[in-house]
Amino acid sequence: MTTGRFNIILGLTAMILAGFTGFALGLTLEQYFRNGYAQIPFWRQLTKVGHSHGMPFGMINILFGLLIARATCSNRLKLIGAITTALALCLPVGVALRGLTEGASWAHGLAILGGASLLSACVAMTYMVANNRKEGVSP
């Protein structure tokens, strides 16, 4: 049975890593403001976007992990939802890698995979929550 523990641990790990990347970005930011405001190159902007998306995507994994244990749907749907939610983290990773590799196209594909996985996870969770409501079980 899928308990959601994997998504909770993955979400917490993603938030910790995104936090550390934020510190790394902040410590190296001063050199881009010497000549005026917003003199940040595109690759660094993509890296910042990857960092800022890591936190909410980690939180989505935690939320899904907490809800999946209480869902009354089939284990197969729970597993599909857990996997697609975990794969949603490919979006912030792909965007950050695209920035760090200065625009590599393979990283763009990784980000697209993450976005599609997030949509799939939201559809699965909507179905799970709607199914719980029909059976009289609160999420």
mmCIF file of C-alpha atoms in Angstrom:
data_model
loop_
_atom_site.group_PDB
_atom_site.id
_atom_site.type_symbol
_atom_site.label_atom_id
_atom_site.label_comp_id
_atom_site.label_asym_id
_atom_site.label_seq_id
_atom_site.Cartn_x
_atom_site.Cartn_y
_atom_site.Cartn_z
ATOM 1 C CA MET A 1 0.000 0.000 0.000
ATOM 2 C CA THR A 2 1.234 3.478 -0.844
ATOM 3 C CA THR A 3 1.574 5.491 2.360
ATOM 4 C CA GLY A 4 2.940 8.774 1.015
ATOM 5 C CA ARG A 5 6.135 8.563 3.047
ATOM 6 C CA PHE A 6 8.282 8.663 -0.100
ATOM 7 C CA ASN A 7 6.674 11.915 -1.279
ATOM 8 C CA ILE A 8 7.006 13.514 2.156
ATOM 9 C CA ILE A 9 10.726 12.681 2.376
ATOM 10 C CA LEU A 10 11.285 13.754 -1.240
ATOM 11 C CA GLY A 11 9.440 17.033 -0.660
ATOM 12 C CA LEU A 12 11.403 17.846 2.480
ATOM 13 C CA THR A 13 14.671 17.016 0.694
ATOM 14 C CA ALA A 14 13.701 19.252 -2.236
ATOM 15 C CA MET A 15 12.915 22.132 0.114
ATOM 16 C CA ILE A 16 16.239 21.721 1.935
ATOM 17 C CA LEU A 17 18.172 21.667 -1.351
ATOM 18 C CA ALA A 18 16.239 24.667 -2.680
ATOM 19 C CA GLY A 19 17.027 26.511 0.539
ATOM 20 C CA PHE A 20 20.733 25.850 0.242
ATOM 21 C CA THR A 21 20.682 26.904 -3.411
ATOM 22 C CA GLY A 22 19.053 30.137 -2.326
ATOM 23 C CA PHE A 23 21.932 30.785 0.069
ATOM 24 C CA ALA A 24 24.432 30.032 -2.693
ATOM 25 C CA LEU A 25 22.647 32.387 -5.076
ATOM 26 C CA GLY A 26 22.460 35.101 -2.443
ATOM 27 C CA LEU A 27 26.144 34.879 -1.546
ATOM 28 C CA THR A 28 27.167 35.370 -5.179
ATOM 29 C CA LEU A 29 24.645 38.075 -6.080
ATOM 30 C CA GLU A 30 26.595 41.239 -5.277
ATOM 31 C CA GLN A 31 28.778 41.162 -8.396
ATOM 32 C CA TYR A 32 25.675 41.518 -10.617
ATOM 33 C CA PHE A 33 24.554 44.760 -8.945
ATOM 34 C CA ARG A 34 27.808 46.716 -9.172
ATOM 35 C CA ASN A 35 26.848 48.406 -12.434
ATOM 36 C CA GLY A 36 23.205 48.956 -11.592
ATOM 37 C CA TYR A 37 20.052 47.120 -10.722
ATOM 38 C CA ALA A 38 19.066 43.910 -12.550
ATOM 39 C CA GLN A 39 22.286 43.272 -14.451
ATOM 40 C CA ILE A 40 21.720 39.547 -14.043
ATOM 41 C CA PRO A 41 22.542 37.280 -17.003
ATOM 42 C CA PHE A 42 19.867 34.969 -18.394
ATOM 43 C CA TRP A 43 21.570 31.772 -17.151
ATOM 44 C CA ARG A 44 21.533 33.092 -13.596
ATOM 45 C CA GLN A 45 17.904 34.133 -13.902
ATOM 46 C CA LEU A 46 17.010 30.564 -14.919
ATOM 47 C CA THR A 47 18.944 29.236 -11.933
ATOM 48 C CA LYS A 48 16.977 31.582 -9.654
ATOM 49 C CA VAL A 49 13.708 30.395 -11.163
ATOM 50 C CA GLY A 50 14.722 26.783 -10.532
ATOM 51 C CA HIS A 51 15.446 27.644 -6.901
ATOM 52 C CA SER A 52 12.181 29.502 -6.394
ATOM 53 C CA HIS A 53 10.145 26.669 -7.924
ATOM 54 C CA GLY A 54 11.880 24.051 -5.786
ATOM 55 C CA MET A 55 10.180 25.194 -2.582
ATOM 56 C CA PRO A 56 6.530 25.018 -3.706
ATOM 57 C CA PHE A 57 7.116 21.819 -5.669
ATOM 58 C CA GLY A 58 8.599 20.283 -2.529
ATOM 59 C CA MET A 59 5.536 21.455 -0.608
ATOM 60 C CA ILE A 60 3.273 19.844 -3.230
ATOM 61 C CA ASN A 61 5.055 16.534 -2.645
ATOM 62 C CA ILE A 62 4.584 16.870 1.110
ATOM 63 C CA LEU A 63 0.894 17.718 0.718
ATOM 64 C CA PHE A 64 0.347 14.814 -1.649
ATOM 65 C CA GLY A 65 2.171 12.455 0.703
ATOM 66 C CA LEU A 66 -0.068 13.514 3.582
ATOM 67 C CA LEU A 67 -3.268 13.123 1.566
ATOM 68 C CA ILE A 68 -2.432 9.867 -0.201
ATOM 69 C CA ALA A 69 -2.441 7.807 3.005
ATOM 70 C CA ARG A 70 -6.053 8.796 3.671
ATOM 71 C CA ALA A 71 -7.317 8.290 0.121
ATOM 72 C CA THR A 72 -9.721 5.399 -0.385
ATOM 73 C CA CYS A 73 -8.935 4.810 -4.058
ATOM 74 C CA SER A 74 -7.017 1.898 -5.540
ATOM 75 C CA ASN A 75 -3.349 1.371 -4.774
ATOM 76 C CA ARG A 76 -2.595 1.658 -8.487
ATOM 77 C CA LEU A 77 -4.019 5.195 -8.631
ATOM 78 C CA LYS A 78 -2.105 6.081 -5.462
ATOM 79 C CA LEU A 79 1.111 4.798 -7.022
ATOM 80 C CA ILE A 80 0.498 6.704 -10.262
ATOM 81 C CA GLY A 81 -0.184 9.858 -8.279
ATOM 82 C CA ALA A 82 2.908 9.390 -6.106
ATOM 83 C CA ILE A 83 5.168 8.850 -9.111
ATOM 84 C CA THR A 84 3.804 11.782 -11.111
ATOM 85 C CA THR A 85 4.088 14.048 -8.085
ATOM 86 C CA ALA A 86 7.704 12.997 -7.607
ATOM 87 C CA LEU A 87 8.421 13.540 -11.310
ATOM 88 C CA ALA A 88 6.993 17.061 -11.018
ATOM 89 C CA LEU A 89 10.290 17.983 -9.354
ATOM 90 C CA CYS A 90 11.862 17.630 -12.806
ATOM 91 C CA LEU A 91 10.504 21.116 -13.599
ATOM 92 C CA PRO A 92 12.606 23.105 -11.118
ATOM 93 C CA VAL A 93 15.578 20.788 -11.648
ATOM 94 C CA GLY A 94 15.319 21.164 -15.428
ATOM 95 C CA VAL A 95 15.038 24.947 -15.282
ATOM 96 C CA ALA A 96 18.004 25.219 -12.905
ATOM 97 C CA LEU A 97 20.085 22.857 -15.044
ATOM 98 C CA ARG A 98 19.162 24.821 -18.151
ATOM 99 C CA GLY A 99 20.530 27.905 -16.445
ATOM 100 C CA LEU A 100 23.674 26.183 -15.200
ATOM 101 C CA THR A 101 24.400 24.699 -18.644
ATOM 102 C CA GLU A 102 23.631 28.047 -20.322
ATOM 103 C CA GLY A 103 20.623 26.856 -22.294
ATOM 104 C CA ALA A 104 21.103 23.133 -22.949
ATOM 105 C CA SER A 105 18.053 21.798 -24.801
ATOM 106 C CA TRP A 106 17.963 18.488 -22.894
ATOM 107 C CA ALA A 107 17.336 20.414 -19.680
ATOM 108 C CA HIS A 108 14.370 22.139 -21.335
ATOM 109 C CA GLY A 109 12.865 18.711 -22.013
ATOM 110 C CA LEU A 110 13.330 17.783 -18.371
ATOM 111 C CA ALA A 111 11.397 20.890 -17.332
ATOM 112 C CA ILE A 112 8.576 20.036 -19.732
ATOM 113 C CA LEU A 113 8.409 16.512 -18.273
ATOM 114 C CA GLY A 114 8.092 18.053 -14.806
ATOM 115 C CA GLY A 115 5.291 20.377 -15.880
ATOM 116 C CA ALA A 116 3.336 17.567 -17.524
ATOM 117 C CA SER A 117 3.864 15.403 -14.435
ATOM 118 C CA LEU A 118 2.549 18.172 -12.194
ATOM 119 C CA LEU A 119 -0.625 18.402 -14.270
ATOM 120 C CA SER A 120 -1.039 14.614 -14.136
ATOM 121 C CA ALA A 121 -0.516 14.607 -10.374
ATOM 122 C CA CYS A 122 -3.143 17.326 -9.933
ATOM 123 C CA VAL A 123 -5.637 15.335 -12.017
ATOM 124 C CA ALA A 124 -4.925 12.199 -9.959
ATOM 125 C CA MET A 125 -5.282 14.076 -6.663
ATOM 126 C CA THR A 126 -8.509 15.737 -7.802
ATOM 127 C CA TYR A 127 -9.930 12.323 -8.646
ATOM 128 C CA MET A 128 -8.800 10.906 -5.284
ATOM 129 C CA VAL A 129 -10.326 13.756 -3.292
ATOM 130 C CA ALA A 130 -13.557 13.679 -5.296
ATOM 131 C CA ASN A 131 -13.748 9.921 -4.820
ATOM 132 C CA ASN A 132 -13.296 10.310 -1.045
ATOM 133 C CA ARG A 133 -16.098 12.874 -0.873
ATOM 134 C CA LYS A 134 -18.508 10.524 -2.690
ATOM 135 C CA GLU A 135 -17.806 7.752 -0.207
ATOM 136 C CA GLY A 136 -18.255 10.024 2.787
ATOM 137 C CA VAL A 137 -14.619 9.939 3.903
ATOM 138 C CA SER A 138 -12.992 13.285 4.665
ATOM 139 C CA PRO A 139 -9.515 13.821 3.231
#
